[in-house]
Coordinates of C-alpha atoms and ligand atoms in Angstrom, one line a residue:
Chain A
M43 CA 66.0 -47.0 -49.1
S44 CA 65.4 -48.8 -45.9
T45 CA 66.7 -45.9 -43.8
Q46 CA 64.7 -43.5 -45.8
R47 CA 61.6 -45.5 -45.3
S48 CA 62.1 -45.9 -41.6
R49 CA 62.9 -42.2 -41.3
K50 CA 59.7 -41.4 -43.1
A51 CA 57.9 -43.8 -40.8
N52 CA 59.5 -42.2 -37.8
D53 CA 58.5 -38.8 -39.1
Q54 CA 54.9 -40.0 -39.5
D55 CA 55.0 -41.4 -35.9
A56 CA 56.2 -38.1 -34.6
N57 CA 53.6 -36.2 -36.6
I58 CA 50.8 -38.4 -35.2
K59 CA 52.1 -38.0 -31.7
K60 CA 52.1 -34.2 -32.2
L61 CA 48.6 -34.3 -33.5
V62 CA 47.4 -36.4 -30.6
K63 CA 49.0 -34.0 -28.2
F64 CA 47.3 -31.1 -29.9
I65 CA 44.0 -32.8 -29.8
E66 CA 44.5 -33.6 -26.1
N67 CA 45.5 -30.0 -25.4
L68 CA 42.4 -28.7 -27.2
G69 CA 40.3 -31.0 -25.0
S70 CA 41.4 -29.3 -21.9
A71 CA 40.6 -25.8 -23.3
R72 CA 37.9 -24.1 -21.2
T73 CA 37.5 -20.9 -23.2
V74 CA 37.9 -19.7 -26.7
D75 CA 41.0 -17.9 -25.6
D76 CA 42.4 -21.2 -24.4
V77 CA 41.8 -22.6 -27.9
M78 CA 43.6 -19.6 -29.4
V79 CA 46.6 -20.1 -27.2
R80 CA 46.8 -23.7 -28.2
I81 CA 46.4 -23.0 -31.9
R82 CA 49.0 -20.3 -31.8
A83 CA 51.5 -22.7 -30.0
E84 CA 50.8 -25.3 -32.6
L85 CA 51.5 -22.8 -35.4
K86 CA 55.0 -22.0 -34.0
N87 CA 56.2 -24.8 -36.2
F88 CA 55.7 -22.6 -39.2
A89 CA 57.8 -19.4 -38.9
R90 CA 56.1 -17.8 -41.9
V91 CA 52.6 -18.1 -40.4
K92 CA 51.4 -15.1 -38.4
E93 CA 49.1 -14.9 -35.4
P94 CA 45.8 -16.6 -35.9
I95 CA 42.4 -14.8 -36.1
L96 CA 39.4 -16.7 -35.2
A97 CA 35.9 -15.5 -36.3
F98 CA 32.6 -17.1 -35.4
A99 CA 29.0 -16.1 -35.3
D100 CA 27.4 -15.6 -31.9
A101 CA 23.8 -16.1 -31.0
H102 CA 22.7 -12.8 -32.5
H103 CA 24.4 -13.5 -35.8
R104 CA 27.2 -11.1 -35.2
L105 CA 30.7 -12.1 -36.0
R106 CA 33.0 -12.3 -33.0
L107 CA 36.7 -12.0 -33.8
T108 CA 39.3 -13.2 -31.4
F109 CA 42.9 -12.1 -32.4
Y110 CA 46.3 -11.4 -31.1
Q111 CA 47.6 -7.9 -30.7
K112 CA 51.1 -7.3 -29.3
G113 CA 51.1 -10.7 -27.8
S114 CA 47.8 -10.7 -26.0
I115 CA 44.3 -11.8 -27.0
H116 CA 41.7 -9.2 -28.0
E117 CA 38.1 -9.5 -29.1
K118 CA 36.0 -7.5 -31.5
T119 CA 32.4 -7.9 -32.6
V120 CA 31.3 -6.9 -36.1
T121 CA 27.9 -7.0 -37.8
A122 CA 29.3 -6.9 -41.4
G123 CA 28.4 -10.0 -43.5
W124 CA 31.1 -12.6 -43.9
S125 CA 31.6 -15.6 -46.1
R126 CA 30.2 -18.8 -44.8
R127 CA 31.7 -20.9 -47.6
P128 CA 32.5 -24.4 -46.3
D129 CA 35.8 -24.9 -48.3
I130 CA 39.3 -24.0 -47.2
R131 CA 40.5 -21.0 -49.2
F132 CA 44.0 -20.1 -50.1
N133 CA 44.8 -16.4 -50.8
D134 CA 41.2 -15.5 -51.6
V135 CA 41.0 -11.8 -52.4
K136 CA 37.5 -11.6 -50.8
D137 CA 38.8 -12.9 -47.5
S138 CA 41.7 -10.4 -47.5
Q139 CA 39.4 -7.5 -48.3
Y140 CA 37.0 -8.5 -45.6
L141 CA 39.7 -8.5 -42.9
A142 CA 41.3 -5.4 -44.3
N143 CA 38.0 -3.6 -43.8
I144 CA 37.7 -4.7 -40.2
F145 CA 41.3 -4.2 -39.1
G146 CA 42.1 -1.2 -41.3
R147 CA 45.3 -2.7 -42.7
P148 CA 46.1 -4.8 -45.8
F149 CA 46.2 -8.6 -45.6
A150 CA 48.4 -9.8 -48.4
R151 CA 48.1 -13.6 -48.2
L152 CA 45.5 -15.4 -46.2
L153 CA 44.5 -18.9 -45.5
A154 CA 40.8 -19.2 -44.5
I155 CA 39.8 -22.4 -42.7
P156 CA 36.0 -22.8 -42.1
I157 CA 35.0 -24.1 -38.8
R158 CA 31.7 -26.0 -38.7
S159 CA 29.7 -27.2 -35.7
R160 CA 29.1 -31.0 -35.4
R161 CA 25.6 -31.0 -36.8
R162 CA 26.9 -29.3 -40.0
R163 CA 30.0 -31.3 -40.4
S164 CA 28.2 -34.4 -41.7
D165 CA 27.0 -32.4 -44.7
Q166 CA 30.0 -31.3 -46.8
K167 CA 28.2 -28.4 -48.4
S168 CA 26.5 -26.8 -45.3
K169 CA 27.7 -23.4 -44.3
A170 CA 30.5 -22.6 -41.9
D171 CA 29.9 -21.3 -38.3
G172 CA 33.3 -19.7 -38.1
V173 CA 36.6 -19.1 -39.8
L174 CA 40.1 -19.4 -38.7
Y175 CA 42.2 -16.9 -40.7
L176 CA 45.9 -17.3 -40.9
E177 CA 48.0 -14.6 -42.5
H178 CA 51.2 -16.0 -43.9
S179 CA 54.2 -15.5 -46.2
L180 CA 54.7 -19.2 -46.9
K181 CA 57.0 -20.2 -49.7
K182 CA 55.6 -22.2 -52.5
E183 CA 57.2 -25.4 -51.4
E184 CA 55.9 -25.1 -47.8
V185 CA 52.3 -24.7 -48.8
A186 CA 51.4 -28.3 -49.4
T187 CA 52.9 -29.4 -46.0
F188 CA 51.1 -26.6 -44.2
L189 CA 47.8 -27.4 -45.8
K190 CA 48.2 -31.0 -44.8
F191 CA 49.1 -29.9 -41.3
I192 CA 46.0 -27.8 -41.1
E193 CA 43.6 -30.3 -42.7
D194 CA 44.7 -32.8 -40.0
R195 CA 43.7 -30.4 -37.3
V196 CA 40.5 -28.8 -38.6
E197 CA 38.3 -31.5 -37.2
A198 CA 39.9 -31.2 -33.7
M199 CA 39.7 -27.4 -33.7
S200 CA 36.1 -27.5 -34.9
S201 CA 35.1 -29.9 -32.2
A202 CA 36.8 -28.0 -29.4
L203 CA 35.1 -24.7 -30.5
D204 CA 31.8 -26.4 -31.0
R205 CA 31.9 -27.8 -27.4
L206 CA 32.8 -24.4 -26.0
F207 CA 30.0 -22.6 -28.0
L208 CA 27.5 -25.1 -26.8
E209 CA 28.7 -24.8 -23.2
Q210 CA 28.5 -21.0 -23.5
Q211 CA 25.0 -21.1 -25.0
L212 CA 23.8 -23.4 -22.1
K213 CA 25.4 -21.1 -19.6
D214 CA 23.8 -18.0 -21.3
S215 CA 20.3 -19.5 -21.4
S216 CA 20.4 -20.9 -17.9
L217 CA 21.7 -17.5 -16.7
M218 CA 18.9 -15.8 -18.5
W219 CA 16.3 -18.1 -17.0
E220 CA 17.8 -17.6 -13.5
R221 CA 17.8 -13.9 -13.9
T222 CA 14.2 -13.9 -15.1
F223 CA 13.2 -16.1 -12.2
D224 CA 15.0 -13.8 -9.7
S225 CA 13.5 -10.7 -11.2
L226 CA 10.0 -11.8 -10.2
Q227 CA 9.1 -9.7 -7.2
D228 CA 6.8 -12.5 -5.9
P229 CA 8.2 -15.6 -4.4
V230 CA 8.2 -18.5 -6.8
A231 CA 9.4 -22.1 -6.2
I232 CA 9.5 -25.4 -8.0
F233 CA 8.8 -28.5 -6.0
G234 CA 9.6 -32.1 -6.8
S235 CA 7.1 -34.9 -6.5
D236 CA 7.9 -35.4 -2.8
G237 CA 7.3 -31.7 -2.0
E238 CA 11.0 -30.9 -1.8
I239 CA 12.2 -27.6 -3.1
L240 CA 14.1 -28.0 -6.4
R241 CA 14.5 -24.3 -7.3
A242 CA 13.4 -21.1 -5.7
N243 CA 13.8 -17.5 -6.7
R244 CA 15.4 -14.8 -4.7
A245 CA 12.1 -13.4 -3.4
F246 CA 11.2 -16.8 -2.1
S247 CA 14.5 -17.2 -0.3
E248 CA 14.2 -13.7 1.2
Q249 CA 10.5 -14.0 2.3
L250 CA 9.6 -17.6 2.7
A251 CA 12.8 -19.6 3.1
N252 CA 12.1 -20.6 6.7
L253 CA 8.5 -21.5 6.2
S254 CA 7.8 -25.1 7.0
V255 CA 7.2 -27.1 3.9
D256 CA 3.8 -28.4 5.1
G257 CA 2.3 -25.0 4.8
L258 CA 3.6 -24.2 1.3
F259 CA 0.7 -25.8 -0.6
D260 CA -2.3 -24.2 1.2
E261 CA -4.4 -21.7 -0.7
T262 CA -3.3 -18.9 1.5
I263 CA -0.4 -18.7 3.9
Q264 CA 0.5 -16.3 6.7
H265 CA 4.2 -15.8 7.3
D266 CA 6.2 -13.1 9.1
G267 CA 3.2 -10.9 9.4
R268 CA 2.4 -11.1 5.7
E269 CA -0.4 -13.0 3.9
Y270 CA 0.2 -14.7 0.6
E271 CA -2.2 -16.2 -1.9
V272 CA -0.7 -19.4 -3.4
H273 CA -1.2 -20.4 -7.0
S274 CA 0.3 -23.8 -7.9
Y275 CA 0.6 -25.3 -11.4
P276 CA 1.8 -28.7 -12.4
I277 CA 4.9 -29.1 -14.6
S278 CA 5.5 -32.2 -16.5
V279 CA 9.1 -33.2 -16.8
G280 CA 10.7 -35.8 -18.9
H281 CA 8.8 -37.5 -21.6
T282 CA 5.6 -38.5 -19.8
D283 CA 2.7 -36.2 -19.6
R284 CA 2.2 -37.1 -16.0
P285 CA 3.1 -34.0 -14.0
S286 CA 5.7 -34.7 -11.4
N287 CA 6.8 -31.2 -10.4
T288 CA 4.8 -28.2 -9.2
I289 CA 5.5 -24.5 -9.6
S290 CA 4.0 -22.3 -6.9
H291 CA 3.6 -18.6 -7.2
Y292 CA 3.0 -16.6 -3.9
I293 CA 1.2 -13.3 -4.2
D294 CA 1.5 -11.0 -1.3
V295 CA -2.0 -9.9 -0.5
T296 CA -1.3 -8.3 2.9
R297 CA -2.2 -4.8 1.8
S298 CA -5.2 -5.7 -0.3
T299 CA -6.6 -7.9 2.5
R300 CA -6.1 -5.1 4.9
L301 CA -7.9 -2.7 2.6
K302 CA -10.7 -5.1 2.1
K303 CA -11.2 -5.6 5.8
Q304 CA -11.1 -1.8 6.3
L305 CA -13.7 -1.5 3.6
M306 CA -16.0 -4.0 5.2
Q307 CA -15.4 -2.4 8.6
G308 CA -16.1 0.9 7.0
E309 CA -19.4 -0.3 5.6
K310 CA -20.4 -1.7 9.0
M311 CA -19.5 1.6 10.6
A312 CA -21.4 3.6 8.0
A313 CA -24.5 1.4 8.6
L314 CA -24.0 1.8 12.4
G315 CA -23.5 5.5 12.0
Q316 CA -26.7 5.9 10.0
L317 CA -28.6 3.9 12.5
A318 CA -27.1 5.9 15.3
G319 CA -28.0 9.1 13.5
H320 CA -31.6 8.0 13.0
I321 CA -32.0 6.9 16.7
A322 CA -30.5 10.2 17.8
H323 CA -32.9 12.2 15.7
E324 CA -35.9 10.2 16.8
L325 CA -35.0 10.4 20.5
N326 CA -34.0 14.1 20.4
N327 CA -37.5 15.5 20.0
P328 CA -39.2 13.8 22.9
L329 CA -36.2 14.3 25.1
T330 CA -36.2 18.0 24.4
G331 CA -39.8 17.9 25.6
I332 CA -39.1 16.0 28.7
R333 CA -36.2 18.1 29.7
S334 CA -38.0 21.4 29.0
M335 CA -41.0 20.1 31.0
A336 CA -38.8 19.3 33.9
Q337 CA -37.2 22.8 33.7
L338 CA -40.7 24.3 33.7
L339 CA -41.9 22.3 36.7
I340 CA -38.9 22.7 38.9
P341 CA -39.6 26.4 39.9
Q342 CA -43.2 25.5 40.5
A343 CA -42.4 22.7 43.0
P344 CA -42.3 23.7 46.6
E345 CA -38.8 24.2 48.1
G346 CA -37.6 21.2 50.2
T347 CA -40.1 18.7 48.9
N348 CA -39.3 15.3 47.3
L349 CA -41.2 16.5 44.2
K350 CA -38.6 19.2 43.6
S351 CA -35.5 16.9 44.0
D352 CA -37.2 14.3 41.9
L353 CA -37.8 16.8 39.1
I354 CA -34.2 17.9 39.4
E355 CA -33.0 14.3 39.0
A356 CA -35.2 13.9 35.9
E357 CA -33.8 17.0 34.3
I358 CA -30.2 15.8 34.9
A359 CA -31.0 12.4 33.5
A360 CA -32.5 14.0 30.4
E361 CA -29.5 16.2 30.0
R362 CA -27.2 13.1 30.1
C363 CA -29.3 11.4 27.4
Q364 CA -29.0 14.5 25.3
K365 CA -25.2 14.4 25.6
I366 CA -25.2 10.8 24.4
I367 CA -27.3 11.8 21.5
T368 CA -25.1 14.6 20.6
N369 CA -22.1 12.3 20.7
L370 CA -23.8 9.7 18.6
R371 CA -24.8 12.2 16.1
E372 CA -21.3 13.6 15.7
F373 CA -20.0 10.1 15.2
S374 CA -22.6 9.3 12.6
T375 CA -22.3 12.4 10.5
A376 CA -18.5 12.4 10.6
G377 CA -18.4 8.7 10.3
F378 CA -19.6 8.1 6.8
E379 CA -19.3 11.3 4.9
Q380 CA -15.6 11.8 5.1
K381 CA -12.8 10.2 3.1
Q382 CA -9.6 8.5 4.1
I383 CA -6.4 10.3 3.0
R384 CA -2.7 10.1 3.6
V385 CA -1.7 12.3 6.5
D386 CA 1.2 12.7 9.0
L387 CA 0.2 11.5 12.4
N388 CA 2.5 14.2 13.9
D389 CA 0.2 16.9 12.3
I390 CA -2.9 15.3 13.7
V391 CA -1.5 15.1 17.2
T392 CA -0.3 18.7 17.1
K393 CA -3.7 20.0 15.9
T394 CA -5.5 18.0 18.5
L395 CA -3.3 19.2 21.4
S396 CA -3.8 22.8 20.3
L397 CA -7.6 22.2 20.7
L398 CA -7.1 20.8 24.2
N399 CA -4.9 23.7 25.5
S400 CA -7.4 24.8 28.1
L401 CA -7.6 21.2 29.4
T402 CA -3.9 20.3 29.4
R403 CA -2.7 23.7 30.8
R404 CA -3.0 22.5 34.4
F405 CA -0.5 19.7 33.8
E406 CA 3.1 19.3 32.8
L407 CA 2.8 18.5 29.1
I408 CA 5.7 16.7 27.4
V409 CA 5.3 16.2 23.7
E410 CA 7.9 14.0 21.8
L411 CA 7.0 13.7 18.2
S412 CA 8.9 11.5 15.8
S413 CA 11.5 13.5 14.0
S414 CA 10.4 12.2 10.6
E415 CA 7.0 12.0 9.1
V416 CA 4.6 9.2 10.4
P417 CA 2.3 8.7 7.4
I418 CA -1.1 7.0 8.0
F419 CA -4.2 6.5 5.8
V420 CA -7.2 7.8 7.8
E421 CA -10.0 10.2 7.9
P422 CA -8.3 13.1 9.8
H423 CA -11.2 14.5 11.7
L424 CA -12.2 11.1 13.2
T425 CA -8.6 10.4 14.0
Q426 CA -8.4 13.8 15.7
Q427 CA -11.5 12.8 17.7
V428 CA -9.8 9.6 18.9
I429 CA -6.8 11.4 20.2
F430 CA -9.0 14.1 21.6
N431 CA -11.0 11.5 23.6
I432 CA -7.9 9.8 25.0
V433 CA -6.1 13.0 26.0
K434 CA -9.3 14.3 27.6
N435 CA -9.6 11.0 29.6
A436 CA -6.0 11.4 30.7
C437 CA -6.6 14.9 31.9
E438 CA -9.9 13.9 33.6
A439 CA -8.0 11.1 35.4
M440 CA -5.4 13.5 36.8
T441 CA -7.5 15.7 39.1
D442 CA -5.3 18.6 40.0
S443 CA -1.7 18.1 38.9
G444 CA 0.3 15.6 37.0
Q445 CA 2.3 14.8 34.0
L446 CA 1.1 14.1 30.5
V447 CA 3.5 12.6 27.9
V448 CA 2.4 12.4 24.3
K449 CA 4.7 10.6 21.8
T450 CA 4.5 9.6 18.2
Y451 CA 6.7 7.0 16.5
A452 CA 6.9 4.4 13.8
A453 CA 7.7 0.8 14.8
K454 CA 7.2 -2.9 14.0
D455 CA 4.6 -4.8 15.9
N456 CA 4.9 -8.5 17.0
S457 CA 3.9 -9.8 13.6
G458 CA 6.5 -7.7 11.8
E459 CA 3.9 -5.2 10.4
S460 CA 5.0 -1.6 10.2
I461 CA 2.8 0.6 12.4
A462 CA 2.4 4.2 13.3
A463 CA 1.8 4.9 17.0
V464 CA 0.8 7.7 19.3
S465 CA 1.1 7.1 23.0
I466 CA -0.6 9.1 25.7
E467 CA 0.7 8.6 29.2
D468 CA -0.8 10.1 32.3
S469 CA 0.2 10.1 36.0
G470 CA -3.3 9.5 37.1
P471 CA -4.7 6.9 39.5
G472 CA -4.6 4.1 36.9
I473 CA -7.5 1.8 35.9
A474 CA -8.5 -0.9 38.4
P475 CA -7.8 -4.4 37.1
E476 CA -11.5 -5.4 37.3
L477 CA -12.4 -2.4 35.1
R478 CA -9.8 -3.0 32.4
E479 CA -12.0 -5.2 30.4
K480 CA -14.9 -2.8 30.5
V481 CA -13.4 0.6 29.5
F482 CA -14.0 -0.1 25.8
E483 CA -17.7 -1.0 26.3
F484 CA -20.3 1.3 25.0
F485 CA -21.7 3.6 27.8
F486 CA -19.2 2.3 30.4
T487 CA -18.2 5.3 32.6
T488 CA -17.0 5.8 36.1
K489 CA -17.6 9.5 35.9
A490 CA -20.4 11.4 37.7
V491 CA -23.8 11.5 36.1
G492 CA -23.9 14.2 33.5
E493 CA -20.1 14.3 33.2
G494 CA -19.2 11.2 31.1
T495 CA -21.3 9.4 28.5
G496 CA -19.0 6.3 28.4
L497 CA -18.8 6.6 24.6
G498 CA -15.3 8.2 24.3
L499 CA -13.2 5.0 24.2
S500 CA -15.8 2.7 22.6
M501 CA -16.2 5.0 19.7
S502 CA -12.5 5.7 19.5
R503 CA -12.0 2.0 19.2
S504 CA -14.5 1.6 16.4
I505 CA -12.9 4.5 14.5
V506 CA -9.4 3.1 14.8
E507 CA -10.5 -0.4 13.8
R508 CA -12.1 1.1 10.8
F509 CA -8.7 2.3 9.7
G510 CA -7.2 -1.1 10.3
G511 CA -5.6 -0.2 13.7
R512 CA -6.2 -0.8 17.4
I513 CA -6.0 0.8 20.8
E514 CA -4.2 -0.8 23.7
F515 CA -3.2 0.4 27.2
D516 CA -1.1 -0.4 30.2
S517 CA -2.1 0.8 33.6
T518 CA -0.5 0.7 37.0
I519 CA -2.7 1.6 40.0
G520 CA -1.4 4.7 41.7
K521 CA 1.2 5.4 39.0
G522 CA -0.7 6.1 35.8
T523 CA -2.0 4.8 32.5
T524 CA -0.6 4.8 29.0
F525 CA -2.9 4.5 26.0
R526 CA -1.5 3.7 22.6
V527 CA -3.3 4.1 19.3
L528 CA -1.7 1.9 16.7
L529 CA -2.4 2.4 13.0
P530 CA -0.9 0.8 9.9
L531 CA 2.0 2.8 8.6
E532 CA 1.6 4.0 5.1
V533 CA 4.5 3.2 2.9
S534 CA 6.4 6.3 2.2
E535 CA 6.1 7.6 -1.4
Chain B
M44 CA -47.6 39.0 23.0
N45 CA -49.2 36.3 20.8
V46 CA -47.2 33.2 20.4
L47 CA -47.8 30.5 17.8
I48 CA -46.0 27.2 18.3
V49 CA -46.0 24.6 15.4
D50 CA -44.4 21.3 16.3
D51 CA -45.5 17.7 15.9
E52 CA -43.8 16.7 19.2
A53 CA -46.7 17.2 21.7
L54 CA -44.4 17.6 24.7
I55 CA -42.4 20.3 23.1
C56 CA -45.6 22.2 22.2
R57 CA -46.8 21.8 25.7
S58 CA -43.6 22.8 27.5
L59 CA -43.1 25.8 25.3
M60 CA -46.7 26.8 25.8
R61 CA -46.3 26.6 29.6
A62 CA -43.1 28.5 29.5
F63 CA -44.5 31.4 27.5
E64 CA -47.8 31.4 29.5
S65 CA -45.8 31.6 32.7
R66 CA -44.4 34.9 31.4
G67 CA -47.8 36.2 30.7
H68 CA -48.0 35.6 26.9
T69 CA -51.0 34.2 24.9
V70 CA -50.2 31.0 23.2
R71 CA -51.8 28.8 20.5
T72 CA -50.3 25.5 19.3
A73 CA -50.5 23.4 16.2
S74 CA -49.3 19.9 15.8
D75 CA -48.5 20.0 12.1
G76 CA -47.8 22.4 9.2
I77 CA -51.4 22.5 7.8
Q78 CA -53.0 23.2 11.1
G79 CA -50.3 25.8 11.8
L80 CA -51.0 27.6 8.5
A81 CA -54.7 27.7 9.3
T82 CA -54.2 29.2 12.8
W83 CA -51.6 31.6 11.5
R84 CA -54.1 33.1 9.0
E85 CA -56.9 33.3 11.4
W86 CA -54.9 34.6 14.3
P87 CA -51.7 36.4 13.2
P88 CA -49.1 36.0 15.9
D89 CA -46.3 38.4 17.1
V90 CA -43.9 35.5 17.2
A91 CA -44.1 32.0 15.6
L92 CA -41.9 29.0 16.6
V93 CA -41.9 26.5 13.8
D94 CA -40.3 23.1 13.7
V95 CA -38.5 22.1 10.4
L96 CA -39.6 18.5 10.0
M97 CA -43.3 17.9 10.3
P98 CA -45.8 15.7 8.6
G99 CA -48.1 17.3 6.0
L100 CA -46.4 20.6 5.6
T101 CA -42.8 21.1 6.6
G102 CA -41.6 24.3 8.4
P103 CA -40.0 25.7 5.2
Q104 CA -43.1 24.9 3.1
L105 CA -45.3 26.6 5.8
L106 CA -43.1 29.7 5.7
E107 CA -43.4 29.9 1.9
K108 CA -47.1 30.0 2.2
I109 CA -47.4 32.7 4.8
E110 CA -44.5 34.9 3.9
S111 CA -46.4 37.6 1.8
A112 CA -48.7 38.8 4.5
N113 CA -46.6 38.1 7.5
T114 CA -45.8 40.5 10.3
A115 CA -44.7 37.9 12.9
Q116 CA -41.1 37.2 14.0
I117 CA -40.3 33.7 13.0
I118 CA -38.1 31.2 14.9
L119 CA -37.2 27.9 13.1
M120 CA -36.4 25.0 15.3
S121 CA -34.7 21.7 14.3
A122 CA -33.1 18.6 15.7
Y123 CA -31.3 18.2 12.4
T124 CA -28.5 20.7 13.0
G125 CA -26.3 19.1 10.4
D126 CA -28.1 20.4 7.4
F127 CA -29.5 23.6 8.9
D128 CA -28.1 26.9 10.2
L129 CA -29.2 30.6 10.7
K130 CA -28.2 31.4 7.1
R131 CA -30.5 28.8 5.6
A132 CA -33.2 29.8 8.1
E133 CA -32.9 33.5 7.1
E134 CA -33.2 32.6 3.4
L135 CA -36.5 30.9 4.2
G136 CA -37.7 34.1 5.9
A137 CA -37.0 33.2 9.5
H138 CA -35.4 35.6 12.0
L139 CA -33.8 33.1 14.3
F140 CA -32.7 29.4 14.2
L141 CA -32.7 27.3 17.3
A142 CA -31.1 23.8 17.4
K143 CA -32.8 21.2 19.6
P144 CA -32.2 20.2 22.3
F145 CA -32.7 23.5 24.1
A146 CA -30.3 23.9 27.0
N147 CA -32.9 25.8 28.9
I148 CA -36.5 26.5 27.9
F149 CA -36.7 29.9 29.6
E150 CA -33.9 31.0 27.4
V151 CA -36.1 30.3 24.4
V152 CA -38.8 32.5 25.8
E153 CA -36.3 35.3 26.5
R154 CA -34.9 35.2 22.9
A155 CA -38.4 35.3 21.5
E156 CA -39.3 38.3 23.6
K157 CA -36.1 40.0 22.6
L158 CA -36.9 39.5 18.9
V159 CA -40.3 41.1 19.2
K160 CA -39.0 43.9 21.3
N161 CA -36.2 44.7 18.8
K162 CA -38.8 44.7 16.0
A163 CA -41.0 47.1 17.9
H164 CA -38.0 49.5 18.4
E165 CA -37.3 49.4 14.7
G166 CA -40.9 49.8 13.7
Ligands
LIG195 N1 -6.5 7.6 31.4 C1 -7.4 7.0 32.2 N2 -7.1 6.8 33.5 C2 -8.0 6.2 34.3 N3 -9.2 5.8 33.8 C3 -9.5 5.9 32.6 C4 -8.7 6.6 31.7 N4 -9.2 6.6 30.4 C5 -10.4 6.0 30.6 N5 -10.6 5.6 31.8 C6 -11.8 4.9 32.3 O1 -12.6 4.4 31.2 C7 -13.9 4.9 31.3 C8 -14.5 5.0 29.9 O2 -13.9 6.0 29.2 P1 -14.7 6.7 28.0 O3 -13.8 7.7 27.4 O4 -15.1 5.6 27.2 O5 -15.9 7.4 28.7 P2 -15.9 8.6 29.7 O6 -14.6 9.3 29.6 O7 -16.3 8.1 31.0 O8 -17.0 9.5 29.0 P3 -16.9 10.6 27.9 O9 -15.7 10.1 27.1 O10 -18.1 10.7 27.2 O11 -16.5 11.9 28.6 C9 -13.8 6.2 32.1 O12 -15.0 6.5 32.7 C10 -12.7 5.8 33.1 O13 -13.2 5.1 34.2
LIG196 MG1 -13.8 9.9 27.8

């Protein structure tokens, strides 16, 4: 008796140790597969129990089956309904049929052990979240021992799976949140109460990462050649309503700001153009009279007298005024009637140069156009007029011979903005340092009376600014001058 | 030949008048459309130079009124080149369109003389 009793006690001890070991093993499981490996090892004690099949519902209420096939773990997801009964079933025909349908082979004898998550386990009757199916060929006398063995372990297995499912859910939802955050094309960041960045999305790291934190809360910020509108909202964290974090959303308004500026500049130019047009018309009539009168009187004035030379002077002056008026009028009519469209700067340059053939013929002309399209958003005729004016100036600067180099290219300017450029380089005398400030002034000219109106560059500048661009130049006395027209590059379609 | 000049710009009227007179033509001037119409009816010219934009009666309105009984060669003149050309002028019954400013006033006289001469050849 005593030996029997102690043997039984020893057996019990050994069983409990095994159970503890199993529970410990399950605790270290990181994946469902790990759990499967441990359950399978545990079942090795029973030669008549086959490989385990674990089924549990995923977030989308589909049944995920993990099972062994030829010694390795496989997975299968099915949508077919399954029994969520909370009781352990022994050789239930319904369970056998269910697995037979899924695996396409008969399951003779089956033990179905429901697995329930913690929140359900307190209530005996609540439904199962998963089932551990064990196919077996146990003898009658083995069944009781095996059931006891399983009952001892159900709780541990449920806990382990429960923990893994929870972890998985957390991972899934945080991944989804992260992906959503990163898919936003605008920079978004979450700041803590001290202004420190807690989280930031990909766009933020790419576009604004190296921005100093001071600037991050202004209403608009400029960074890397781009302009952002900042929208900030409080986030309350924890249980208080007092907001402690801030989420800031940065909207890139570079393009719309540019368009707005262009529009404003365009309106100004239109108004100026109309005014110029009116003035031109008003002045044109009396000037026609003055000039005609001078022309009439010149032949009547005696040869060699002051009267004659004075009249000639007056006629020349009137002619100059008329040229100015013609220029103004061209600018005004072209200025506000035409529309901006997307064009290739290369085409504009080519067309303009063909118009200027007679002028450029005297010089060595080198044209280097960008091999790919240089798209800009402008009014083509006005843009042609700008290039026309600058090439004409270059030719006029080189009196008899020289070299004219015209290039187009796309580049980034100092602020990182993509620009389209055309450069016009001459080998003329250059522009004296004291005149450099003046060349863009209205009516500034160094050309002989009647030859230049001094409107070429000033109008060109107005036109280019209207399209959001600018004109710059370098000049070396005795060597030549390079003018560059820089325009915003249109994003290619 | 008899030349009628209708233009509200006094200096243009005067200079054209002098230029035509210097070539031996007889000239009358009018400083607006209404006066121009009156002179035209009372003294039918061989050639009439008519400005487009004038107070009272514009050039085109004036041409409408005299068209039926007209025998004169008509030259329309305008500082508003943008919205005017020879085709428009011809539709209004004119024979020539001149944009202001004139490069040379004597050229205007020559072109007027030529118009009248060509008409005489035809007629
Ligand atoms: N490539 C150049 N080389 C040297 N001087 C230049 C050059 N381009 C412009 N300039 C100077 O700038 C002045 C102003 O040029 P702008 O085109 O505005 O008027 P303009 O050429 O004098 O008159 P217009 O254009 O009516 O013929 C010129 O008179 C000239 O002194
Ligand atoms: Mg110029």
